[in-house]
Amino acid sequence: MDRPRRRRRADRPDARALERGRPTEGQQPDADPVALVLIHPDTETALTSTLLCARARIHGAWTDPYRLLTHALAGRALPPDIDLST
């Protein structure tokens, strides 16, 4: 039996990029900020530990055209001091 896919989200850490993320296991549906793990847009490999992301920074459901805007595809890491919680 296949495991159900968790919803993928497009998160906007800054004005020039979108990142692909998924909520952590057991995340409450109304949580704000949301605990997310950013994932590679092609391989679904986790790129970060858990990040807190304000709901206002969640752009919407992930779609494939967003992959061109990700740090991972460009071979760049997110800044170490990134704060998505507000």
PDB file of C-alpha atoms in Angstrom:
ATOM      1  CA  MET A   1       0.000   0.000   0.000  1.00  0.00           C
ATOM      2  CA  ASP A   2       1.351   3.428  -0.938  1.00  0.00           C
ATOM      3  CA  ARG A   3       1.754   6.063   1.738  1.00  0.00           C
ATOM      4  CA  PRO A   4      -0.367   9.162   1.154  1.00  0.00           C
ATOM      5  CA  ARG A   5       1.631  12.092  -0.198  1.00  0.00           C
ATOM      6  CA  ARG A   6       1.980  15.019   2.115  1.00  0.00           C
ATOM      7  CA  ARG A   7       1.017  18.367   0.680  1.00  0.00           C
ATOM      8  CA  ARG A   8       3.837  20.291  -0.905  1.00  0.00           C
ATOM      9  CA  ARG A   9       3.961  24.042  -0.508  1.00  0.00           C
ATOM     10  CA  ALA A  10       5.740  26.893  -2.171  1.00  0.00           C
ATOM     11  CA  ASP A  11       7.363  29.158   0.416  1.00  0.00           C
ATOM     12  CA  ARG A  12       8.746  32.619  -0.293  1.00  0.00           C
ATOM     13  CA  PRO A  13      11.858  33.304   1.839  1.00  0.00           C
ATOM     14  CA  ASP A  14      12.593  36.535  -0.038  1.00  0.00           C
ATOM     15  CA  ALA A  15      11.239  38.561  -2.959  1.00  0.00           C
ATOM     16  CA  ARG A  16      13.310  36.711  -5.584  1.00  0.00           C
ATOM     17  CA  ALA A  17      12.881  33.052  -4.715  1.00  0.00           C
ATOM     18  CA  LEU A  18      10.420  30.314  -3.906  1.00  0.00           C
ATOM     19  CA  GLU A  19      11.343  27.117  -2.088  1.00  0.00           C
ATOM     20  CA  ARG A  20       9.610  23.771  -1.965  1.00  0.00           C
ATOM     21  CA  GLY A  21       8.651  22.609   1.502  1.00  0.00           C
ATOM     22  CA  ARG A  22       6.503  20.124   3.323  1.00  0.00           C
ATOM     23  CA  PRO A  23       4.983  20.295   6.790  1.00  0.00           C
ATOM     24  CA  THR A  24       6.544  18.123   9.443  1.00  0.00           C
ATOM     25  CA  GLU A  25       4.742  14.979  10.577  1.00  0.00           C
ATOM     26  CA  GLY A  26       1.944  15.688  13.046  1.00  0.00           C
ATOM     27  CA  GLN A  27       1.667  19.367  12.122  1.00  0.00           C
ATOM     28  CA  GLN A  28      -1.562  20.934  13.342  1.00  0.00           C
ATOM     29  CA  PRO A  29      -3.638  22.250  10.393  1.00  0.00           C
ATOM     30  CA  ASP A  30      -4.025  25.704  11.955  1.00  0.00           C
ATOM     31  CA  ALA A  31      -0.440  26.119  13.209  1.00  0.00           C
ATOM     32  CA  ASP A  32       1.169  29.516  12.673  1.00  0.00           C
ATOM     33  CA  PRO A  33       4.075  29.534  12.184  1.00  0.00           C
ATOM     34  CA  VAL A  34       4.158  26.219  10.310  1.00  0.00           C
ATOM     35  CA  ALA A  35       7.045  23.798  10.898  1.00  0.00           C
ATOM     36  CA  LEU A  36       8.436  22.961   7.450  1.00  0.00           C
ATOM     37  CA  VAL A  37      11.292  21.012   5.941  1.00  0.00           C
ATOM     38  CA  LEU A  38      12.568  22.538   2.699  1.00  0.00           C
ATOM     39  CA  ILE A  39      13.107  19.932   0.009  1.00  0.00           C
ATOM     40  CA  HIS A  40      14.944  19.802  -3.322  1.00  0.00           C
ATOM     41  CA  PRO A  41      12.522  20.569  -6.170  1.00  0.00           C
ATOM     42  CA  ASP A  42      13.566  17.514  -8.209  1.00  0.00           C
ATOM     43  CA  THR A  43      14.801  14.841  -5.795  1.00  0.00           C
ATOM     44  CA  GLU A  44      12.587  15.542  -2.756  1.00  0.00           C
ATOM     45  CA  THR A  45      15.713  15.284  -0.591  1.00  0.00           C
ATOM     46  CA  ALA A  46      15.450  17.274   2.636  1.00  0.00           C
ATOM     47  CA  LEU A  47      17.647  20.375   2.425  1.00  0.00           C
ATOM     48  CA  THR A  48      17.156  21.743   5.919  1.00  0.00           C
ATOM     49  CA  SER A  49      16.230  20.808   9.390  1.00  0.00           C
ATOM     50  CA  THR A  50      12.836  22.053  10.528  1.00  0.00           C
ATOM     51  CA  LEU A  51      12.176  25.737   9.838  1.00  0.00           C
ATOM     52  CA  LEU A  52       9.329  27.770  11.228  1.00  0.00           C
ATOM     53  CA  CYS A  53       7.524  29.607   8.451  1.00  0.00           C
ATOM     54  CA  ALA A  54       4.772  32.179   8.939  1.00  0.00           C
ATOM     55  CA  ARG A  55       1.599  31.306   7.025  1.00  0.00           C
ATOM     56  CA  ALA A  56       1.833  34.705   5.316  1.00  0.00           C
ATOM     57  CA  ARG A  57       5.046  33.519   3.613  1.00  0.00           C
ATOM     58  CA  ILE A  58       3.408  30.411   2.150  1.00  0.00           C
ATOM     59  CA  HIS A  59       2.706  31.189  -1.484  1.00  0.00           C
ATOM     60  CA  GLY A  60       0.441  28.209  -2.132  1.00  0.00           C
ATOM     61  CA  ALA A  61       0.541  24.678  -3.462  1.00  0.00           C
ATOM     62  CA  TRP A  62       3.764  23.662  -5.212  1.00  0.00           C
ATOM     63  CA  THR A  63       3.691  23.460  -8.994  1.00  0.00           C
ATOM     64  CA  ASP A  64       6.547  22.407 -11.270  1.00  0.00           C
ATOM     65  CA  PRO A  65       7.164  25.832 -12.891  1.00  0.00           C
ATOM     66  CA  TYR A  66       8.269  27.145  -9.458  1.00  0.00           C
ATOM     67  CA  ARG A  67      11.367  24.887  -9.537  1.00  0.00           C
ATOM     68  CA  LEU A  68      13.222  27.451 -11.666  1.00  0.00           C
ATOM     69  CA  LEU A  69      13.009  29.934  -8.784  1.00  0.00           C
ATOM     70  CA  THR A  70      14.536  27.730  -6.083  1.00  0.00           C
ATOM     71  CA  HIS A  71      17.919  28.143  -4.447  1.00  0.00           C
ATOM     72  CA  ALA A  72      18.546  24.398  -4.763  1.00  0.00           C
ATOM     73  CA  LEU A  73      18.182  24.301  -8.531  1.00  0.00           C
ATOM     74  CA  ALA A  74      20.575  27.247  -8.842  1.00  0.00           C
ATOM     75  CA  GLY A  75      23.107  25.419  -6.643  1.00  0.00           C
ATOM     76  CA  ARG A  76      22.856  28.026  -3.879  1.00  0.00           C
ATOM     77  CA  ALA A  77      22.298  27.373  -0.195  1.00  0.00           C
ATOM     78  CA  LEU A  78      19.851  29.394   1.832  1.00  0.00           C
ATOM     79  CA  PRO A  79      21.523  32.006   4.038  1.00  0.00           C
ATOM     80  CA  PRO A  80      22.331  30.488   7.448  1.00  0.00           C
ATOM     81  CA  ASP A  81      20.522  33.293   9.300  1.00  0.00           C
ATOM     82  CA  ILE A  82      17.246  33.042   7.366  1.00  0.00           C
ATOM     83  CA  ASP A  83      14.178  33.713   9.505  1.00  0.00           C
ATOM     84  CA  LEU A  84      10.851  32.719   7.988  1.00  0.00           C
ATOM     85  CA  SER A  85       8.900  32.813  11.237  1.00  0.00           C
ATOM     86  CA  THR A  86       7.421  36.287  10.770  1.00  0.00           C
TER      87      THR A  86
END
